[in-house]
Tab-separated table of C-alpha atoms in Angstrom:
chain	number	residue	atom	x	y	z
A	1	MET	CA	-19.723	85.714	0.647
A	2	GLY	CA	-21.151	84.939	-2.801
A	3	LYS	CA	-17.897	85.811	-4.522
A	4	GLN	CA	-15.916	83.639	-2.076
A	5	MET	CA	-18.222	80.703	-2.760
A	6	ILE	CA	-17.799	81.187	-6.527
A	7	ARG	CA	-14.003	81.198	-6.124
A	8	ILE	CA	-13.999	77.996	-4.117
A	9	LEU	CA	-16.243	76.196	-6.583
A	10	THR	CA	-14.186	77.385	-9.532
A	11	THR	CA	-10.994	76.123	-7.921
A	12	LEU	CA	-12.636	72.804	-7.209
A	13	ASN	CA	-13.821	72.530	-10.807
A	14	LEU	CA	-10.356	73.244	-12.141
A	15	LEU	CA	-8.794	70.638	-9.864
A	16	LEU	CA	-11.286	67.992	-10.861
A	17	PHE	CA	-10.827	68.854	-14.513
A	18	PHE	CA	-7.040	68.534	-14.491
A	19	LEU	CA	-7.102	65.316	-12.496
A	20	ILE	CA	-9.896	63.568	-14.245
A	21	VAL	CA	-9.348	64.382	-17.895
A	22	PRO	CA	-6.075	62.363	-18.171
A	23	LEU	CA	-7.734	59.414	-16.440
A	24	VAL	CA	-10.664	59.556	-18.806
A	25	LEU	CA	-8.286	59.425	-21.735
A	26	ILE	CA	-6.388	56.443	-20.290
A	27	SER	CA	-9.555	54.561	-19.511
A	28	ALA	CA	-10.792	55.210	-22.998
A	29	GLN	CA	-7.673	53.454	-24.265
A	30	LEU	CA	-8.336	50.519	-21.969
A	31	GLY	CA	-11.939	50.347	-22.961
A	32	VAL	CA	-11.141	48.347	-26.111
A	33	ASP	CA	-10.834	45.180	-24.023
A	34	THR	CA	-13.676	42.738	-24.328
A	35	PRO	CA	-14.436	40.650	-21.260
A	36	LEU	CA	-14.848	37.000	-22.201
A	37	SER	CA	-16.876	34.282	-20.610
A	38	ARG	CA	-15.486	31.471	-18.474
A	39	ASP	CA	-15.586	28.932	-21.275
A	40	THR	CA	-12.977	30.778	-23.261
A	41	GLN	CA	-10.278	30.532	-20.626
A	42	PRO	CA	-7.072	28.707	-21.626
A	43	VAL	CA	-7.564	24.983	-21.281
A	44	PHE	CA	-4.058	23.700	-21.845
A	45	SER	CA	-1.349	23.761	-19.276
A	46	GLU	CA	2.296	23.993	-20.233
A	47	GLU	CA	2.675	20.304	-19.450
A	48	MET	CA	-0.192	19.384	-21.733
A	49	LYS	CA	1.228	21.499	-24.491
A	50	LYS	CA	4.524	19.677	-24.182
A	51	GLN	CA	2.733	16.347	-24.320
A	52	LEU	CA	0.919	17.373	-27.425
A	53	GLU	CA	4.047	18.685	-29.046
A	54	GLY	CA	6.065	15.630	-28.060
A	55	ARG	CA	3.311	13.271	-29.104
A	56	GLU	CA	3.416	11.619	-25.716
A	57	ARG	CA	-0.277	11.707	-25.043
A	58	PRO	CA	-1.803	8.282	-24.518
A	59	THR	CA	-4.533	9.380	-26.874
A	60	GLN	CA	-2.001	9.816	-29.650
A	61	GLN	CA	-0.640	6.384	-28.950
A	62	MET	CA	-4.129	4.936	-29.083
A	63	ILE	CA	-4.779	6.598	-32.411
A	64	LYS	CA	-1.557	5.155	-33.791
A	65	GLU	CA	-2.521	1.717	-32.539
A	66	GLY	CA	-5.912	2.037	-34.122
A	67	LYS	CA	-7.700	1.958	-30.788
A	68	LEU	CA	-9.098	5.444	-31.140
A	69	SER	CA	-11.032	6.250	-34.270
A	70	PRO	CA	-13.483	9.027	-35.091
A	71	GLY	CA	-16.445	8.843	-32.767
A	72	THR	CA	-14.545	7.244	-29.911
A	73	TRP	CA	-13.335	8.966	-26.788
A	74	THR	CA	-11.112	8.548	-23.773
A	75	VAL	CA	-11.586	9.781	-20.238
A	76	LYS	CA	-9.017	10.767	-17.642
A	77	ILE	CA	-9.416	12.160	-14.150
A	78	ILE	CA	-7.728	15.520	-13.757
A	79	ASP	CA	-8.793	16.614	-10.312
A	80	ASN	CA	-11.214	15.857	-7.526
A	81	LYS	CA	-12.944	17.899	-4.866
A	82	VAL	CA	-14.598	16.141	-1.963
A	83	ILE	CA	-18.027	17.488	-1.211
A	84	GLN	CA	-18.690	15.067	1.593
A	85	GLY	CA	-17.756	11.598	2.793
A	86	HIS	CA	-15.390	9.143	1.153
A	87	ASN	CA	-12.842	10.308	-1.395
A	88	PRO	CA	-12.100	7.566	-3.929
A	89	VAL	CA	-8.946	9.323	-5.139
A	90	ASN	CA	-7.517	10.076	-1.753
A	91	THR	CA	-3.803	10.651	-1.659
A	92	ALA	CA	-3.652	11.320	2.051
A	93	GLN	CA	-1.524	9.361	4.496
A	94	PRO	CA	1.723	10.930	3.399
A	95	LEU	CA	3.709	9.160	6.067
A	96	TYR	CA	4.492	5.551	5.413
A	97	ASN	CA	5.467	3.354	8.309
A	98	PHE	CA	6.180	-0.291	8.459
A	99	THR	CA	8.037	-2.616	10.765
A	100	MET	CA	10.076	-5.427	9.399
A	101	ASN	CA	12.547	-7.751	11.022
A	102	GLY	CA	12.395	-5.780	14.231
A	103	VAL	CA	13.090	-2.462	12.496
A	104	THR	CA	10.616	0.380	11.943
A	105	TYR	CA	10.885	2.401	8.743
A	106	THR	CA	9.224	5.807	8.572
A	107	PHE	CA	9.353	8.064	5.582
A	108	ASP	CA	7.263	10.636	3.810
A	109	ARG	CA	6.331	8.893	0.631
A	110	THR	CA	5.309	12.121	-1.011
A	111	GLN	CA	9.019	12.770	-1.221
A	112	VAL	CA	9.925	9.358	-2.560
A	113	SER	CA	11.284	9.627	-6.058
A	114	ASP	CA	10.380	6.106	-7.123
A	115	PRO	CA	7.997	4.213	-4.813
A	116	ALA	CA	8.122	1.065	-6.938
A	117	LEU	CA	11.904	0.882	-6.757
A	118	MET	CA	11.753	1.651	-3.066
A	119	LEU	CA	9.400	-1.239	-2.394
A	120	LYS	CA	11.699	-3.506	-4.418
A	121	THR	CA	14.642	-2.438	-2.281
A	122	ILE	CA	12.650	-3.065	0.859
A	123	VAL	CA	11.972	-6.582	-0.336
A	124	ILE	CA	15.722	-7.112	-0.724
A	125	ILE	CA	16.232	-6.054	2.872
A	126	GLN	CA	13.405	-8.293	3.971
A	127	THR	CA	14.838	-11.331	2.279
A	128	LYS	CA	18.284	-10.589	3.656
A	129	GLY	CA	17.051	-9.969	7.184
A	130	THR	CA	16.865	-12.822	9.641
A	131	GLY	CA	15.173	-11.540	12.750
A	132	ALA	CA	16.985	-8.213	12.736
A	133	LEU	CA	18.469	-5.757	10.289
A	134	ASN	CA	22.012	-6.886	9.719
A	135	LEU	CA	23.933	-3.747	8.859
A	136	ASN	CA	27.131	-5.745	8.692
A	137	ASP	CA	25.877	-7.364	5.531
A	138	PRO	CA	27.210	-5.335	2.577
A	139	GLU	CA	24.117	-5.863	0.421
A	140	THR	CA	21.778	-4.838	3.235
A	141	LYS	CA	23.932	-1.818	3.943
A	142	GLU	CA	23.838	-0.842	0.285
A	143	ALA	CA	20.067	-1.334	0.139
A	144	VAL	CA	19.545	0.868	3.199
A	145	LYS	CA	21.744	3.521	1.657
A	146	GLN	CA	19.664	3.303	-1.511
A	147	LEU	CA	16.465	3.643	0.512
A	148	GLU	CA	17.766	6.730	2.233
A	149	LYS	CA	18.694	8.236	-1.091
A	150	MET	CA	15.316	7.537	-2.636
A	151	SER	CA	13.427	8.939	0.337
A	152	ASN	CA	15.074	12.328	-0.117
A	153	GLY	CA	16.198	12.355	3.477
A	154	THR	CA	12.828	11.525	4.978
A	155	LEU	CA	13.605	7.914	5.796
A	156	HIS	CA	14.146	7.117	9.447
A	157	ILE	CA	15.185	3.702	10.577
A	158	THR	CA	14.625	2.933	14.211
A	159	PRO	CA	14.795	-0.326	16.112
A	160	GLY	CA	11.310	-1.713	16.443
A	161	PRO	CA	9.889	-3.427	19.477
A	162	THR	CA	12.250	-6.145	20.650
A	163	PRO	CA	10.853	-9.485	19.594
A	164	PRO	CA	10.042	-11.725	22.524
A	165	PRO	CA	12.850	-14.125	23.384
A	166	PRO	CA	12.342	-17.694	22.289
A	167	PRO	CA	10.864	-19.913	24.978
A	168	PRO	CA	13.531	-21.558	27.077
A	169	PRO	CA	14.127	-25.186	26.294
A	170	ALA	CA	12.103	-27.527	28.376
A	171	PRO	CA	14.154	-28.723	31.296
A	172	GLY	CA	15.515	-32.203	30.975
A	173	ILE	CA	13.981	-34.925	32.986
A	174	ASN	CA	15.654	-37.756	34.702
A	175	CYS	CA	14.154	-41.116	35.002
A	176	VAL	CA	16.679	-41.693	37.757
A	177	PRO	CA	17.403	-42.118	40.592
A	178	SER	CA	14.781	-44.796	40.164
A	179	SER	CA	16.254	-47.632	38.297
A	180	PHE	CA	13.441	-49.280	36.526
A	181	VAL	CA	13.749	-52.952	36.915
A	182	LEU	CA	12.289	-54.709	34.035
A	183	ASN	CA	11.055	-58.034	35.038
A	184	MET	CA	11.611	-60.235	32.107
A	185	THR	CA	10.017	-63.310	33.470
A	186	SER	CA	7.683	-63.438	30.544
A	187	MET	CA	7.067	-61.577	27.384
A	188	ALA	CA	3.792	-60.340	28.777
A	189	ASP	CA	5.530	-59.089	31.835
A	190	MET	CA	8.110	-57.086	29.966
A	191	GLY	CA	8.512	-53.596	31.346
A	192	VAL	CA	9.095	-50.547	29.212
A	193	VAL	CA	10.159	-47.037	30.133
A	194	PHE	CA	7.563	-44.759	28.611
A	195	ILE	CA	8.301	-41.101	28.200
A	196	ASP	CA	5.280	-38.849	28.074
A	197	PRO	CA	5.986	-35.600	26.217
A	198	ASN	CA	2.374	-34.381	26.168
A	199	SER	CA	2.811	-31.921	28.973
A	200	LEU	CA	6.333	-30.607	29.171
A	201	PRO	CA	8.412	-31.260	31.114
A	202	ALA	CA	7.986	-34.848	30.136
A	203	THR	CA	7.396	-37.523	32.682
A	204	CYS	CA	8.631	-41.069	32.892
A	205	THR	CA	6.580	-44.084	33.738
A	206	VAL	CA	7.219	-47.774	33.709
A	207	GLY	CA	4.500	-49.797	32.234
A	208	LYS	CA	3.690	-53.113	30.834
A	209	THR	CA	0.906	-52.225	28.508
A	210	VAL	CA	1.103	-49.694	25.762
A	211	PRO	CA	-0.719	-46.480	26.728
A	212	SER	CA	-3.294	-44.991	24.420
A	213	THR	CA	-1.749	-41.539	24.091
A	214	PRO	CA	1.424	-40.881	22.127
A	215	TYR	CA	4.444	-42.007	24.082
A	216	LEU	CA	8.009	-42.688	23.378
A	217	TYR	CA	9.427	-45.864	24.684
A	218	ILE	CA	12.826	-47.214	25.578
A	219	GLN	CA	12.999	-50.844	26.363
A	220	ASN	CA	15.410	-53.637	26.897
A	221	PRO	CA	15.215	-56.241	24.262
A	222	HIS	CA	14.198	-59.697	25.200
A	223	THR	CA	16.984	-61.797	26.457
A	224	SER	CA	16.633	-64.087	23.522
A	225	CYS	CA	17.554	-61.331	21.137
A	226	ASP	CA	20.934	-61.375	19.510
A	227	ASP	CA	22.156	-58.213	21.092
A	228	ALA	CA	20.363	-58.464	24.388
A	229	GLY	CA	22.286	-56.489	26.940
A	230	MET	CA	24.134	-54.634	24.234
A	231	LEU	CA	21.360	-52.557	22.709
A	232	VAL	CA	18.275	-50.706	23.899
A	233	PHE	CA	15.363	-50.301	21.546
A	234	ALA	CA	13.721	-46.920	21.232
A	235	GLY	CA	10.695	-45.832	19.277
A	236	ALA	CA	7.370	-44.140	19.228
A	237	ILE	CA	4.015	-45.763	19.643
A	238	PRO	CA	1.189	-44.959	17.165
A	239	GLY	CA	0.177	-41.347	17.407
A	240	SER	CA	3.694	-40.051	17.306
A	241	THR	CA	6.156	-40.476	14.477
A	242	ILE	CA	9.914	-40.518	14.557
A	243	ILE	CA	10.943	-38.341	11.647
A	244	SER	CA	14.667	-38.816	11.859
A	245	THR	CA	17.295	-40.294	14.094
A	246	GLY	CA	20.601	-38.745	14.888
A	247	THR	CA	23.498	-39.260	17.224
A	248	GLY	CA	23.742	-42.703	18.834
A	249	PHE	CA	21.173	-44.500	16.766
A	250	THR	CA	21.713	-47.675	14.856
A	251	THR	CA	19.337	-50.028	13.192
A	252	TYR	CA	18.843	-53.474	14.632
A	253	ASN	CA	18.274	-56.321	12.246
A	254	GLY	CA	18.267	-59.695	13.836
A	255	LYS	CA	16.295	-62.350	15.607
A	256	CYS	CA	13.916	-59.905	17.309
A	257	GLY	CA	13.096	-57.770	14.349
A	258	ALA	CA	14.323	-55.843	11.354
A	259	GLY	CA	14.805	-52.125	11.034
A	260	VAL	CA	14.331	-51.537	14.758
A	261	ARG	CA	15.744	-48.250	15.996
A	262	ALA	CA	18.265	-48.932	18.714
A	263	VAL	CA	20.967	-47.231	20.733
A	264	ASN	CA	23.874	-48.638	22.601
A	265	ALA	CA	22.865	-49.974	26.009
A	266	SER	CA	25.255	-47.558	27.585
A	267	SER	CA	25.239	-44.302	25.678
A	268	ILE	CA	24.773	-40.611	26.227
A	269	ASP	CA	23.051	-37.792	24.337
A	270	ASN	CA	21.257	-39.912	21.803
A	271	GLU	CA	19.084	-37.805	19.522
A	272	PHE	CA	16.018	-38.244	17.396
A	273	THR	CA	13.197	-36.021	16.136
A	274	VAL	CA	9.611	-36.905	16.743
A	275	GLN	CA	6.352	-35.401	15.534
A	276	ILE	CA	3.369	-35.436	17.834
A	277	GLY	CA	0.313	-33.813	16.327
A	278	SER	CA	1.460	-30.651	14.605
A	279	LYS	CA	4.504	-30.156	16.801
A	280	LYS	CA	8.014	-31.434	16.302
A	281	TYR	CA	10.398	-32.173	19.121
A	282	LYS	CA	14.045	-32.995	19.255
A	283	VAL	CA	14.504	-35.672	21.935
A	284	LYS	CA	17.799	-36.204	23.645
A	285	PHE	CA	18.399	-38.952	26.163
A	286	SER	CA	21.089	-41.038	27.811
A	287	VAL	CA	20.720	-44.598	28.852
A	288	SER	CA	22.551	-47.183	30.903
A	289	ASN	CA	21.804	-50.831	31.117
A	290	GLY	CA	22.220	-53.059	34.117
A	291	GLY	CA	23.304	-55.914	31.922
A	292	LEU	CA	22.224	-59.455	31.707
A	293	GLN	CA	21.684	-61.533	34.749
A	294	SER	CA	23.545	-64.733	34.492
A	295	ILE	CA	21.494	-67.017	36.690
A	296	PRO	CA	19.112	-68.579	36.054
A	297	TYR	CA	19.323	-68.364	32.339
A	298	LYS	CA	16.273	-68.965	30.323
A	299	HIS	CA	14.760	-66.994	27.553
A	300	SER	CA	12.069	-65.420	29.638
A	301	GLY	CA	13.394	-65.727	33.074
A	302	ARG	CA	16.133	-63.197	33.565
A	303	PHE	CA	16.115	-59.885	35.314
A	304	ASN	CA	17.446	-56.892	33.662
A	305	SER	CA	17.308	-53.175	34.255
A	306	ILE	CA	17.833	-49.934	32.374
A	307	THR	CA	18.222	-46.411	33.545
A	308	VAL	CA	17.114	-43.559	31.305
A	309	TYR	CA	18.376	-40.150	32.250
A	310	ASN	CA	18.893	-36.625	30.990
A	311	VAL	CA	15.847	-36.783	28.763
A	312	SER	CA	15.082	-33.446	27.137
A	313	PHE	CA	12.479	-32.299	24.621
A	314	THR	CA	13.078	-29.192	22.560
A	315	GLU	CA	10.267	-27.905	20.367
A	316	GLN	CA	11.376	-27.410	16.793
A	317	PRO	CA	10.125	-24.660	14.455
B	1	MET	CA	-24.670	80.703	-9.171
B	2	LYS	CA	-26.966	78.002	-10.467
B	3	LYS	CA	-24.713	77.437	-13.486
B	4	ILE	CA	-21.709	76.894	-11.264
B	5	ILE	CA	-23.547	74.375	-9.135
B	6	ILE	CA	-24.730	72.450	-12.241
B	7	ILE	CA	-21.215	72.411	-13.754
B	8	THR	CA	-19.770	71.201	-10.454
B	9	GLY	CA	-22.363	68.438	-10.315
B	10	ILE	CA	-21.502	67.310	-13.857
B	11	PHE	CA	-17.800	67.118	-13.012
B	12	MET	CA	-18.524	65.133	-9.851
B	13	PHE	CA	-20.562	62.639	-11.869
B	14	ILE	CA	-17.712	62.217	-14.356
B	15	ALA	CA	-15.276	61.742	-11.481
B	16	LEU	CA	-17.244	58.770	-10.143
B	17	GLU	CA	-17.191	57.065	-13.551
B	18	VAL	CA	-13.464	57.637	-13.898
B	19	THR	CA	-12.759	56.057	-10.513
B	20	ALA	CA	-14.455	52.837	-11.623
B	21	GLN	CA	-12.467	52.745	-14.853
B	22	GLU	CA	-9.251	53.481	-13.037
B	23	LEU	CA	-9.511	50.263	-10.951
B	24	ARG	CA	-9.706	47.930	-13.923
B	25	PRO	CA	-5.986	47.684	-14.721
B	26	PHE	CA	-5.409	45.926	-11.417
B	27	ASN	CA	-7.257	42.791	-12.649
B	28	PRO	CA	-5.975	40.904	-15.686
B	29	ILE	CA	-8.465	41.156	-18.467
B	30	ARG	CA	-8.839	38.060	-20.633
B	31	THR	CA	-8.744	38.871	-24.284
B	32	GLN	CA	-8.980	36.700	-27.344
B	33	ALA	CA	-5.302	37.347	-27.957
B	34	SER	CA	-4.274	36.175	-24.496
B	35	ILE	CA	-6.146	32.892	-24.967
B	36	THR	CA	-4.857	32.076	-28.402
B	37	GLY	CA	-1.365	32.873	-27.183
B	38	THR	CA	-1.440	29.895	-24.781
B	39	LEU	CA	-2.999	27.418	-27.171
B	40	LEU	CA	-1.188	25.220	-29.596
B	41	PRO	CA	-0.996	26.471	-33.137
B	42	GLY	CA	-4.206	25.470	-34.813
B	43	ALA	CA	-6.120	24.819	-31.586
B	44	GLN	CA	-9.499	26.449	-31.400
B	45	VAL	CA	-11.576	27.230	-28.372
B	46	VAL	CA	-15.114	25.994	-28.836
B	47	GLU	CA	-17.663	28.580	-27.858
B	48	PRO	CA	-20.402	27.878	-27.144
B	49	THR	CA	-19.357	24.403	-26.066
B	50	LYS	CA	-20.879	21.464	-27.783
B	51	PRO	CA	-22.693	19.144	-25.367
B	52	LEU	CA	-21.269	15.672	-25.004
B	53	PRO	CA	-23.501	12.686	-25.631
B	54	ASP	CA	-25.230	11.482	-22.475
B	55	LYS	CA	-23.593	8.087	-22.745
B	56	VAL	CA	-20.151	9.670	-22.489
B	57	ILE	CA	-20.837	11.051	-19.033
B	58	SER	CA	-22.602	7.978	-17.692
B	59	SER	CA	-20.061	5.614	-19.222
B	60	SER	CA	-17.211	7.702	-17.833
B	61	ALA	CA	-18.573	7.408	-14.321
B	62	ASP	CA	-19.076	3.668	-14.724
B	63	THR	CA	-15.596	3.173	-16.192
B	64	ILE	CA	-13.977	5.090	-13.356
B	65	ALA	CA	-15.880	3.027	-10.796
B	66	SER	CA	-15.241	-0.344	-12.422
B	67	SER	CA	-11.534	0.285	-12.849
B	68	TRP	CA	-11.109	1.710	-9.342
B	69	ASN	CA	-8.725	-0.366	-7.204
B	70	THR	CA	-7.548	-2.329	-10.242
B	71	LEU	CA	-4.438	-2.068	-12.355
B	72	ASP	CA	-6.493	-0.344	-15.055
B	73	PHE	CA	-7.230	2.590	-12.779
B	74	GLN	CA	-3.864	4.205	-13.369
B	75	LYS	CA	-4.803	4.529	-17.038
B	76	MET	CA	-7.782	6.588	-15.914
B	77	VAL	CA	-5.689	9.113	-14.005
B	78	SER	CA	-4.344	11.960	-16.065
B	79	ASP	CA	-0.725	12.973	-15.862
B	80	ARG	CA	-2.114	16.355	-14.902
B	81	PHE	CA	-3.615	14.893	-11.698
B	82	TYR	CA	-1.830	16.406	-8.749
B	83	ASN	CA	0.589	13.851	-7.299
B	84	ARG	CA	-0.565	11.093	-9.612
B	85	SER	CA	2.116	8.615	-8.575
B	86	ARG	CA	1.221	9.091	-4.931
B	87	LEU	CA	-2.403	8.275	-5.683
B	88	ILE	CA	-1.438	5.086	-7.510
B	89	ASP	CA	0.918	4.146	-4.683
B	90	ALA	CA	-1.709	4.853	-2.028
B	91	MET	CA	-4.237	2.749	-3.890
B	92	ASN	CA	-1.797	-0.161	-4.188
B	93	THR	CA	-0.736	-0.109	-0.583
B	94	GLU	CA	-3.562	1.333	1.481
B	95	THR	CA	-6.797	0.304	-0.177
B	96	ALA	CA	-8.259	-3.049	0.803
B	97	LYS	CA	-7.740	-5.585	-1.956
B	98	ASP	CA	-11.424	-6.450	-2.184
B	99	ALA	CA	-12.603	-2.831	-2.121
B	100	LYS	CA	-15.088	-1.912	-4.844
B	101	LEU	CA	-16.496	1.452	-5.848
B	102	LYS	CA	-20.114	1.794	-6.842
B	103	VAL	CA	-21.671	4.811	-8.511
B	104	LEU	CA	-24.949	5.555	-6.793
B	105	ASN	CA	-25.825	8.689	-8.706
B	106	THR	CA	-24.432	11.240	-11.121
B	107	HIS	CA	-25.833	14.552	-9.991
B	108	SER	CA	-24.632	16.982	-12.634
B	109	ALA	CA	-22.102	17.364	-15.403
B	110	ASN	CA	-20.864	20.693	-16.712
B	111	ILE	CA	-18.446	21.321	-19.517
B	112	ILE	CA	-15.884	23.714	-18.100
B	113	SER	CA	-13.971	24.187	-21.312
B	114	GLN	CA	-13.707	22.732	-24.769
B	115	ALA	CA	-11.216	23.037	-27.594
B	116	ILE	CA	-10.458	21.478	-30.932
B	117	VAL	CA	-6.864	20.320	-31.082
B	118	PRO	CA	-5.074	19.005	-34.135
B	119	ASP	CA	-3.453	15.620	-33.710
B	120	SER	CA	-0.289	14.351	-35.278
B	121	ASP	CA	-2.149	12.336	-37.911
B	122	GLY	CA	-3.728	15.404	-39.390
B	123	GLY	CA	-7.025	14.680	-37.682
B	124	LYS	CA	-8.743	16.598	-34.966
B	125	LEU	CA	-9.453	15.969	-31.329
B	126	ARG	CA	-12.107	17.622	-29.263
B	127	VAL	CA	-10.797	17.994	-25.714
B	128	SER	CA	-13.433	18.766	-23.104
B	129	THR	CA	-12.863	19.402	-19.446
B	130	VAL	CA	-15.956	18.244	-17.623
B	131	SER	CA	-16.996	18.572	-14.007
B	132	ILE	CA	-19.132	15.684	-12.735
B	133	VAL	CA	-20.664	15.482	-9.294
B	134	MET	CA	-20.775	11.817	-8.424
B	135	GLU	CA	-22.303	10.056	-5.468
B	136	THR	CA	-20.302	6.915	-4.794
B	137	ARG	CA	-19.956	4.181	-2.224
B	138	ALA	CA	-16.817	2.173	-1.477
B	139	GLU	CA	-17.405	-1.290	-0.060
B	140	PHE	CA	-14.880	-3.665	1.447
B	141	ASN	CA	-14.356	-6.111	4.263
B	142	ASP	CA	-12.158	-5.055	7.134
B	143	PRO	CA	-10.577	-7.901	9.117
B	144	LYS	CA	-11.418	-6.167	12.394
B	145	GLN	CA	-14.525	-4.131	11.686
B	146	GLY	CA	-16.219	-6.408	9.188
B	147	PHE	CA	-18.122	-5.063	6.192
B	148	ILE	CA	-17.446	-1.372	5.561
B	149	SER	CA	-19.596	0.860	3.391
B	150	ALA	CA	-18.159	4.327	2.820
B	151	PRO	CA	-20.426	6.697	0.895
B	152	GLY	CA	-19.154	9.958	-0.530
B	153	THR	CA	-20.010	12.791	-2.873
B	154	ASN	CA	-17.242	14.180	-5.029
B	155	GLU	CA	-16.902	16.710	-7.797
B	156	MET	CA	-14.585	15.068	-10.265
B	157	LEU	CA	-12.890	16.990	-13.030
B	158	ILE	CA	-12.321	14.786	-16.051
B	159	GLU	CA	-10.827	15.286	-19.462
B	160	VAL	CA	-12.763	13.784	-22.332
B	161	VAL	CA	-10.839	13.452	-25.579
B	162	GLU	CA	-12.869	12.655	-28.658
B	163	LYS	CA	-11.494	11.842	-32.057
B	164	ILE	CA	-13.687	13.826	-34.395
B	165	GLU	CA	-11.806	13.620	-37.656
């Protein structure tokens, strides 16, 4: 038993000896290494080395320009680790979305080669777009192609939400079938067709006194006027301003006034633009005139009538 | 018998030591030669590091905060900053125009590494990589939510380059 134990132990010793001795020798070779502290780790990346070699460092430039002299220093942020809360150098939000002219653009801006150039191209598209992306326009097409190229394939252009259709034009109003008889027995009794655009659709009234709110008026001239029966005066009372006149308008200069806006007594689709408050309207109207009454003739004693019809107001941008 | 047991014990003790030595080659061991091999010719690692003046750290924090969300901020971001252009872009497009950053506290500043680097004019630069733990607060007005105050604590790694000669 004792001899067997001695044999086993001897074998074990021999095995350990032959295995371990080579390892001891190898480790002895390795033992020349000296572990160094953290502060002696390499501090320059390959990129920094290149900058130093190529003299591209801003610091070098500052030295050349005399902005950095012995005793001065510059600071640059290399990295940031959020411990908690807000990160002032956050580069999150890699996806960039925006909708323009009814088109939504989505791209991963981390892949964009030149964000500044991309934004410039987007501006070109914006200025070329009028309500929708016009891919028939060669410049827009080229700009979109450029965007796609710059986004490295991450740009997606999809139609955005359809813009709401413009409000339908206000329906025209007719001041007929009533034919407003203007009793011209006296100047004070002169009737005028007033058109009230304050609540569209507009309404027509016949009055004798000027209302206080902004109204447009169409009236027969007094029978003593040069062109009585030939022209109808049109204008806006204080509170509304006629900006421009268009089709059908002429300017009356004569016995009853100078620079009066007038249209032919029998004319259709006369146009002018009026501003009431902050809104502008294009007004279109047709008019017919009953003509002068022949008997009895006196300056203030004749009956006349006008009919105003197809009056429409269209709000202007 | 006793001799055999003692000899066996000695060999077992040696075997344990050898096992520990044998594992070392699996980890790269930093040597002076490996460090100097990555540095520019003439660059010297400073050890122990020389402390920076107090004003450098405090001024750095203030400069970063005052230039934040301005055009000058991009000058404060190193080319080594990961995705630098994306940060500048995000700041131009995502940050509220009136947003300001205030430094509430600078908790600690440690010099991670330091080296003397020759510059092209024959002078010398001391380049220090410093870790600063800053407590900040961003303030801005949101059109929907009103005044926003966003506090945060960040460990910022900055590079301080000093002209020493």
